[in-house]
Amino acid sequence: MFQSVLDYFESIDPILAALYATLFTWFLTAFGASFVFFFKNMNRVVLDGMLGFTGGVMVAASFWSLLAPAIEMSEGEGFIKVIPAAVGFALGALFIFGLDKVLPHLHINFKETEGVKSPWQRTTLLVLAITLHNIPEGLAVGVLFGGVAAGIPEASIAGAVTLAIGIGIQNFPEGIAVSMPLRRMGMSRWKSFMYGQSSALVEPIAGVLGAVAVTFFTPLLPYALAFAAGAMIFVVVEEVIPETQQDKNTDIATLGFIGGFIVMMTLDVALG
């Protein structure tokens, strides 16, 4: 089945493939959000474990799918070879850091508000928080497909599809993490679902933009891959991991992280 998927993606334009792949990641977010139609509450232990899993997938994807290829395709030796990855990684982290300070958003625990002060409702602020998470994820998938379009040997359809599968898997609990708190606040099931799935609509946009940018500016690819990695790592360290430490489920969250890392590493090595 995986080979059939690869054959299909190889037969279409890579930018269109980036759109389809990121629509898949959005769909899994929507699937997670749809659980609000069946449950009003999600056990906090389960949620922390799933968020830990999300962090593990993102960290593994950052190295195996983004940083390692970025270093491999860079020219030169020694310190020269790692400069594009180092610069891109730093810029990606600083990009999300800047957005984090400017864009008003609310953490999942509904206690910490960040960014400039805003009269927006808490529901909007929560969706914006998860949207911040999804920008680097869509970008990561897009730049890999852009590398394929540019003919970079280190960028493969298999690697791009594998990354999309991994990102999609970890998007599932993110959909739950948005919709369930909104339902507990008294919002209707339908509105909770709509807010939950809308947080990932930025992924297809970021994916296509990333693919187009790399296609037209091929030398950017190592920087772009590392940029997406830096952005993802910043999100994990600043948002995802601290969120799992709010209650007394740190062991569950840590095991979830390890499990997510293993799953993504296995997918990337076995399929990518």
mmCIF file of C-alpha atoms in Angstrom:
data_model
loop_
_atom_site.group_PDB
_atom_site.id
_atom_site.type_symbol
_atom_site.label_atom_id
_atom_site.label_comp_id
_atom_site.label_asym_id
_atom_site.label_seq_id
_atom_site.Cartn_x
_atom_site.Cartn_y
_atom_site.Cartn_z
ATOM 1 C CA MET A 1 0.000 0.000 0.000
ATOM 2 C CA PHE A 2 2.803 2.415 0.893
ATOM 3 C CA GLN A 3 4.435 1.750 -2.477
ATOM 4 C CA SER A 4 1.143 2.578 -4.216
ATOM 5 C CA VAL A 5 1.013 5.881 -2.367
ATOM 6 C CA LEU A 6 4.601 6.633 -3.400
ATOM 7 C CA ASP A 7 3.837 5.781 -7.030
ATOM 8 C CA TYR A 8 0.910 8.189 -6.998
ATOM 9 C CA PHE A 9 2.875 11.037 -5.438
ATOM 10 C CA GLU A 10 5.719 10.489 -7.896
ATOM 11 C CA SER A 11 3.259 10.809 -10.783
ATOM 12 C CA ILE A 12 1.997 14.291 -9.851
ATOM 13 C CA ASP A 13 3.558 17.721 -9.519
ATOM 14 C CA PRO A 14 5.558 17.946 -6.263
ATOM 15 C CA ILE A 15 3.851 21.198 -5.248
ATOM 16 C CA LEU A 16 0.454 19.551 -5.703
ATOM 17 C CA ALA A 17 1.824 16.588 -3.754
ATOM 18 C CA ALA A 18 2.782 18.967 -0.927
ATOM 19 C CA LEU A 19 -0.787 20.260 -0.889
ATOM 20 C CA TYR A 20 -2.255 16.742 -0.743
ATOM 21 C CA ALA A 21 0.190 15.646 1.960
ATOM 22 C CA THR A 22 -0.581 18.622 4.200
ATOM 23 C CA LEU A 23 -4.307 18.195 3.607
ATOM 24 C CA PHE A 24 -3.783 14.688 4.992
ATOM 25 C CA THR A 25 -2.131 16.108 8.110
ATOM 26 C CA TRP A 26 -5.032 18.545 8.485
ATOM 27 C CA PHE A 27 -7.508 15.668 8.104
ATOM 28 C CA LEU A 28 -5.975 13.784 11.023
ATOM 29 C CA THR A 29 -6.269 16.914 13.151
ATOM 30 C CA ALA A 30 -9.932 17.073 12.188
ATOM 31 C CA PHE A 31 -10.297 13.372 12.998
ATOM 32 C CA GLY A 32 -8.922 13.988 16.476
ATOM 33 C CA ALA A 33 -11.221 16.973 16.930
ATOM 34 C CA SER A 34 -14.205 14.817 15.897
ATOM 35 C CA PHE A 35 -13.879 12.849 19.138
ATOM 36 C CA VAL A 36 -15.726 15.733 20.759
ATOM 37 C CA PHE A 37 -18.910 14.298 19.230
ATOM 38 C CA PHE A 38 -18.494 11.144 21.312
ATOM 39 C CA PHE A 39 -16.830 12.351 24.535
ATOM 40 C CA LYS A 40 -17.169 15.494 26.612
ATOM 41 C CA ASN A 41 -14.022 14.959 28.653
ATOM 42 C CA MET A 42 -10.624 13.460 27.983
ATOM 43 C CA ASN A 43 -8.752 11.899 30.896
ATOM 44 C CA ARG A 44 -5.809 14.164 31.712
ATOM 45 C CA VAL A 45 -3.454 11.174 31.984
ATOM 46 C CA VAL A 46 -4.352 10.143 28.440
ATOM 47 C CA LEU A 47 -4.022 13.702 27.157
ATOM 48 C CA ASP A 48 -0.579 14.165 28.725
ATOM 49 C CA GLY A 49 0.570 10.850 27.272
ATOM 50 C CA MET A 50 -0.665 11.861 23.822
ATOM 51 C CA LEU A 51 0.960 15.287 24.041
ATOM 52 C CA GLY A 52 4.206 13.598 25.091
ATOM 53 C CA PHE A 53 3.881 11.348 22.042
ATOM 54 C CA THR A 54 3.419 14.463 19.904
ATOM 55 C CA GLY A 55 6.644 15.938 21.266
ATOM 56 C CA GLY A 56 8.567 12.737 20.591
ATOM 57 C CA VAL A 57 7.387 12.609 16.977
ATOM 58 C CA MET A 58 8.315 16.253 16.410
ATOM 59 C CA VAL A 59 11.815 15.881 17.867
ATOM 60 C CA ALA A 60 12.529 12.698 15.876
ATOM 61 C CA ALA A 61 11.191 14.258 12.679
ATOM 62 C CA SER A 62 13.332 17.335 13.270
ATOM 63 C CA PHE A 63 16.504 15.248 13.199
ATOM 64 C CA TRP A 64 15.814 12.272 10.954
ATOM 65 C CA SER A 65 13.700 14.056 8.328
ATOM 66 C CA LEU A 66 15.075 17.599 8.417
ATOM 67 C CA LEU A 67 18.448 18.260 10.079
ATOM 68 C CA ALA A 68 20.269 15.138 8.878
ATOM 69 C CA PRO A 69 19.296 15.689 5.197
ATOM 70 C CA ALA A 70 20.101 19.420 5.530
ATOM 71 C CA ILE A 71 23.640 18.626 6.697
ATOM 72 C CA GLU A 72 24.086 15.858 4.133
ATOM 73 C CA MET A 73 23.175 18.077 1.175
ATOM 74 C CA SER A 74 25.339 21.015 2.305
ATOM 75 C CA GLU A 75 28.639 21.531 0.530
ATOM 76 C CA GLY A 76 32.055 21.685 2.115
ATOM 77 C CA GLU A 77 33.606 19.844 5.045
ATOM 78 C CA GLY A 78 33.812 20.269 8.801
ATOM 79 C CA PHE A 79 32.420 23.516 10.178
ATOM 80 C CA ILE A 80 31.574 24.784 6.686
ATOM 81 C CA LYS A 81 29.260 21.847 6.030
ATOM 82 C CA VAL A 82 27.167 22.414 9.147
ATOM 83 C CA ILE A 83 26.751 26.197 8.802
ATOM 84 C CA PRO A 84 23.535 26.112 6.685
ATOM 85 C CA ALA A 85 21.868 23.748 9.160
ATOM 86 C CA ALA A 86 23.010 25.811 12.153
ATOM 87 C CA VAL A 87 21.875 29.100 10.635
ATOM 88 C CA GLY A 88 18.546 27.706 9.457
ATOM 89 C CA PHE A 89 17.896 26.030 12.807
ATOM 90 C CA ALA A 90 18.526 29.273 14.691
ATOM 91 C CA LEU A 91 16.347 31.309 12.330
ATOM 92 C CA GLY A 92 13.481 28.821 12.631
ATOM 93 C CA ALA A 93 13.548 28.972 16.422
ATOM 94 C CA LEU A 94 13.760 32.784 16.379
ATOM 95 C CA PHE A 95 10.836 32.953 13.941
ATOM 96 C CA ILE A 96 8.512 31.055 16.278
ATOM 97 C CA PHE A 97 9.951 32.970 19.240
ATOM 98 C CA GLY A 98 8.948 36.218 17.539
ATOM 99 C CA LEU A 99 5.467 34.980 16.713
ATOM 100 C CA ASP A 100 5.111 33.706 20.270
ATOM 101 C CA LYS A 101 5.818 37.188 21.636
ATOM 102 C CA VAL A 102 3.617 39.059 19.161
ATOM 103 C CA LEU A 103 0.645 36.808 18.380
ATOM 104 C CA PRO A 104 -1.809 36.626 21.310
ATOM 105 C CA HIS A 105 -2.569 33.030 22.279
ATOM 106 C CA LEU A 106 -3.677 30.915 25.218
ATOM 107 C CA HIS A 107 -2.106 27.681 26.461
ATOM 108 C CA ILE A 108 -4.175 24.502 26.704
ATOM 109 C CA ASN A 109 -4.306 24.804 30.504
ATOM 110 C CA PHE A 110 -6.244 28.074 30.090
ATOM 111 C CA LYS A 111 -3.944 29.715 32.665
ATOM 112 C CA GLU A 112 -1.135 31.236 30.627
ATOM 113 C CA THR A 113 -1.779 33.926 28.030
ATOM 114 C CA GLU A 114 1.125 35.085 25.863
ATOM 115 C CA GLY A 115 1.702 37.664 23.168
ATOM 116 C CA VAL A 116 0.348 41.203 23.050
ATOM 117 C CA LYS A 117 -2.772 41.901 25.088
ATOM 118 C CA SER A 118 -5.953 41.250 23.150
ATOM 119 C CA PRO A 119 -9.723 41.441 23.731
ATOM 120 C CA TRP A 120 -10.159 38.214 21.756
ATOM 121 C CA GLN A 121 -12.076 35.378 23.366
ATOM 122 C CA ARG A 122 -10.205 32.548 25.062
ATOM 123 C CA THR A 123 -11.400 30.101 22.398
ATOM 124 C CA THR A 124 -9.747 32.159 19.658
ATOM 125 C CA LEU A 125 -6.550 32.462 21.682
ATOM 126 C CA LEU A 126 -6.413 28.685 22.204
ATOM 127 C CA VAL A 127 -6.833 27.980 18.491
ATOM 128 C CA LEU A 128 -4.066 30.481 17.732
ATOM 129 C CA ALA A 129 -1.770 28.634 20.140
ATOM 130 C CA ILE A 130 -2.202 25.335 18.278
ATOM 131 C CA THR A 131 -1.965 27.151 14.950
ATOM 132 C CA LEU A 132 1.515 28.301 16.001
ATOM 133 C CA HIS A 133 2.434 24.617 16.432
ATOM 134 C CA ASN A 134 1.238 23.754 12.948
ATOM 135 C CA ILE A 135 3.121 26.368 10.915
ATOM 136 C CA PRO A 136 6.518 24.598 11.109
ATOM 137 C CA GLU A 137 4.899 21.197 10.575
ATOM 138 C CA GLY A 138 3.320 22.215 7.272
ATOM 139 C CA LEU A 139 6.499 24.014 6.270
ATOM 140 C CA ALA A 140 8.598 20.920 6.975
ATOM 141 C CA VAL A 141 6.517 18.751 4.656
ATOM 142 C CA GLY A 142 6.413 21.422 1.967
ATOM 143 C CA VAL A 143 10.155 22.053 1.780
ATOM 144 C CA LEU A 144 10.853 18.342 1.361
ATOM 145 C CA PHE A 145 8.477 18.148 -1.589
ATOM 146 C CA GLY A 146 10.065 21.337 -2.914
ATOM 147 C CA GLY A 147 13.441 19.613 -2.755
ATOM 148 C CA VAL A 148 12.034 16.787 -4.854
ATOM 149 C CA ALA A 149 10.746 19.307 -7.398
ATOM 150 C CA ALA A 150 14.180 20.933 -7.518
ATOM 151 C CA GLY A 151 15.814 17.558 -8.193
ATOM 152 C CA ILE A 152 17.899 17.449 -5.001
ATOM 153 C CA PRO A 153 19.107 13.822 -4.605
ATOM 154 C CA GLU A 154 18.849 13.903 -0.799
ATOM 155 C CA ALA A 155 15.155 14.891 -0.985
ATOM 156 C CA SER A 156 12.920 11.957 -1.874
ATOM 157 C CA ILE A 157 9.200 11.407 -2.257
ATOM 158 C CA ALA A 158 9.470 8.539 0.239
ATOM 159 C CA GLY A 159 11.032 10.825 2.837
ATOM 160 C CA ALA A 160 8.448 13.561 2.278
ATOM 161 C CA VAL A 161 5.514 11.139 2.473
ATOM 162 C CA THR A 162 6.958 9.506 5.595
ATOM 163 C CA LEU A 163 7.292 12.888 7.268
ATOM 164 C CA ALA A 164 3.678 13.712 6.363
ATOM 165 C CA ILE A 165 2.544 10.418 7.919
ATOM 166 C CA GLY A 166 4.473 11.172 11.115
ATOM 167 C CA ILE A 167 3.164 14.733 11.335
ATOM 168 C CA GLY A 168 -0.351 13.458 10.693
ATOM 169 C CA ILE A 169 -0.096 10.889 13.484
ATOM 170 C CA GLN A 170 0.931 13.520 16.023
ATOM 171 C CA ASN A 171 -1.743 15.940 14.763
ATOM 172 C CA PHE A 172 -4.430 13.530 15.934
ATOM 173 C CA PRO A 173 -3.941 14.272 19.664
ATOM 174 C CA GLU A 174 -3.590 17.987 18.891
ATOM 175 C CA GLY A 175 -7.121 17.992 17.495
ATOM 176 C CA ILE A 176 -8.342 16.398 20.709
ATOM 177 C CA ALA A 177 -6.312 18.840 22.819
ATOM 178 C CA VAL A 178 -8.154 21.796 21.282
ATOM 179 C CA SER A 179 -11.709 20.508 20.952
ATOM 180 C CA MET A 180 -12.070 18.817 24.349
ATOM 181 C CA PRO A 181 -11.247 21.870 26.500
ATOM 182 C CA LEU A 182 -13.652 23.955 24.432
ATOM 183 C CA ARG A 183 -16.400 21.393 25.001
ATOM 184 C CA ARG A 184 -15.729 21.439 28.752
ATOM 185 C CA MET A 185 -16.183 25.228 28.670
ATOM 186 C CA GLY A 186 -19.733 24.691 27.462
ATOM 187 C CA MET A 187 -19.263 25.244 23.748
ATOM 188 C CA SER A 188 -21.406 23.088 21.453
ATOM 189 C CA ARG A 189 -19.939 19.918 19.974
ATOM 190 C CA TRP A 190 -20.070 21.349 16.457
ATOM 191 C CA LYS A 191 -18.308 24.601 17.361
ATOM 192 C CA SER A 192 -15.706 22.713 19.402
ATOM 193 C CA PHE A 193 -15.015 20.517 16.379
ATOM 194 C CA MET A 194 -14.809 23.468 13.991
ATOM 195 C CA TYR A 195 -12.330 25.313 16.207
ATOM 196 C CA GLY A 196 -10.306 22.126 16.688
ATOM 197 C CA GLN A 197 -9.894 21.330 13.013
ATOM 198 C CA SER A 198 -9.359 24.939 11.964
ATOM 199 C CA SER A 199 -6.118 25.082 13.948
ATOM 200 C CA ALA A 200 -4.441 22.909 11.288
ATOM 201 C CA LEU A 201 -5.737 24.762 8.217
ATOM 202 C CA VAL A 202 -2.462 26.688 8.198
ATOM 203 C CA GLU A 203 -0.534 23.490 7.360
ATOM 204 C CA PRO A 204 -1.574 23.249 3.663
ATOM 205 C CA ILE A 205 -0.801 26.958 3.273
ATOM 206 C CA ALA A 206 2.641 26.644 4.877
ATOM 207 C CA GLY A 207 3.292 23.419 2.948
ATOM 208 C CA VAL A 208 2.605 24.934 -0.464
ATOM 209 C CA LEU A 209 4.550 28.116 0.339
ATOM 210 C CA GLY A 210 7.517 26.041 1.497
ATOM 211 C CA ALA A 211 7.462 23.885 -1.615
ATOM 212 C CA VAL A 212 7.200 26.866 -3.968
ATOM 213 C CA ALA A 213 9.991 28.782 -2.211
ATOM 214 C CA VAL A 214 12.440 25.886 -2.410
ATOM 215 C CA THR A 215 11.501 25.156 -6.024
ATOM 216 C CA PHE A 216 12.434 28.677 -7.113
ATOM 217 C CA PHE A 217 15.385 29.081 -4.743
ATOM 218 C CA THR A 218 17.046 25.666 -4.658
ATOM 219 C CA PRO A 219 20.094 26.763 -2.590
ATOM 220 C CA LEU A 220 17.644 27.557 0.227
ATOM 221 C CA LEU A 221 16.768 23.906 0.800
ATOM 222 C CA PRO A 222 19.321 23.083 3.566
ATOM 223 C CA TYR A 223 18.420 26.323 5.320
ATOM 224 C CA ALA A 224 14.685 25.689 4.870
ATOM 225 C CA LEU A 225 14.871 22.141 6.228
ATOM 226 C CA ALA A 226 16.833 23.304 9.277
ATOM 227 C CA PHE A 227 14.497 26.302 9.664
ATOM 228 C CA ALA A 228 11.513 23.941 9.969
ATOM 229 C CA ALA A 229 13.469 21.793 12.442
ATOM 230 C CA GLY A 230 14.366 24.770 14.611
ATOM 231 C CA ALA A 231 10.772 25.955 14.634
ATOM 232 C CA MET A 232 9.507 22.510 15.621
ATOM 233 C CA ILE A 233 12.049 22.063 18.408
ATOM 234 C CA PHE A 234 11.171 25.487 19.802
ATOM 235 C CA VAL A 235 7.492 24.513 19.908
ATOM 236 C CA VAL A 236 8.275 21.227 21.665
ATOM 237 C CA VAL A 237 10.507 22.766 24.322
ATOM 238 C CA GLU A 238 8.496 25.941 24.894
ATOM 239 C CA GLU A 239 4.943 24.625 24.564
ATOM 240 C CA VAL A 240 4.427 20.873 24.332
ATOM 241 C CA ILE A 241 6.726 19.528 27.061
ATOM 242 C CA PRO A 242 5.810 22.157 29.685
ATOM 243 C CA GLU A 243 2.134 21.451 29.026
ATOM 244 C CA THR A 244 2.618 17.787 29.928
ATOM 245 C CA GLN A 245 4.213 18.778 33.247
ATOM 246 C CA GLN A 246 1.230 20.726 34.587
ATOM 247 C CA ASP A 247 -0.216 17.751 36.491
ATOM 248 C CA LYS A 248 1.286 14.672 38.119
ATOM 249 C CA ASN A 249 1.570 12.633 34.927
ATOM 250 C CA THR A 250 5.196 13.341 34.107
ATOM 251 C CA ASP A 251 6.138 9.657 33.811
ATOM 252 C CA ILE A 252 3.259 8.978 31.404
ATOM 253 C CA ALA A 253 4.168 12.035 29.349
ATOM 254 C CA THR A 254 7.836 10.988 29.233
ATOM 255 C CA LEU A 255 6.971 7.470 28.118
ATOM 256 C CA GLY A 256 4.664 8.953 25.503
ATOM 257 C CA PHE A 257 7.553 11.107 24.284
ATOM 258 C CA ILE A 258 9.847 8.074 24.014
ATOM 259 C CA GLY A 259 7.145 6.158 22.158
ATOM 260 C CA GLY A 260 6.583 9.006 19.710
ATOM 261 C CA PHE A 261 10.301 9.335 19.041
ATOM 262 C CA ILE A 262 10.628 5.600 18.370
ATOM 263 C CA VAL A 263 7.616 5.572 16.036
ATOM 264 C CA MET A 264 8.876 8.507 13.949
ATOM 265 C CA MET A 265 12.458 7.234 13.874
ATOM 266 C CA THR A 266 11.246 3.806 12.736
ATOM 267 C CA LEU A 267 9.000 5.277 10.040
ATOM 268 C CA ASP A 268 11.749 7.490 8.701
ATOM 269 C CA VAL A 269 14.470 4.827 8.635
ATOM 270 C CA ALA A 270 12.228 2.006 7.387
ATOM 271 C CA LEU A 271 10.172 3.961 4.850
ATOM 272 C CA GLY A 272 12.071 7.175 4.117
#
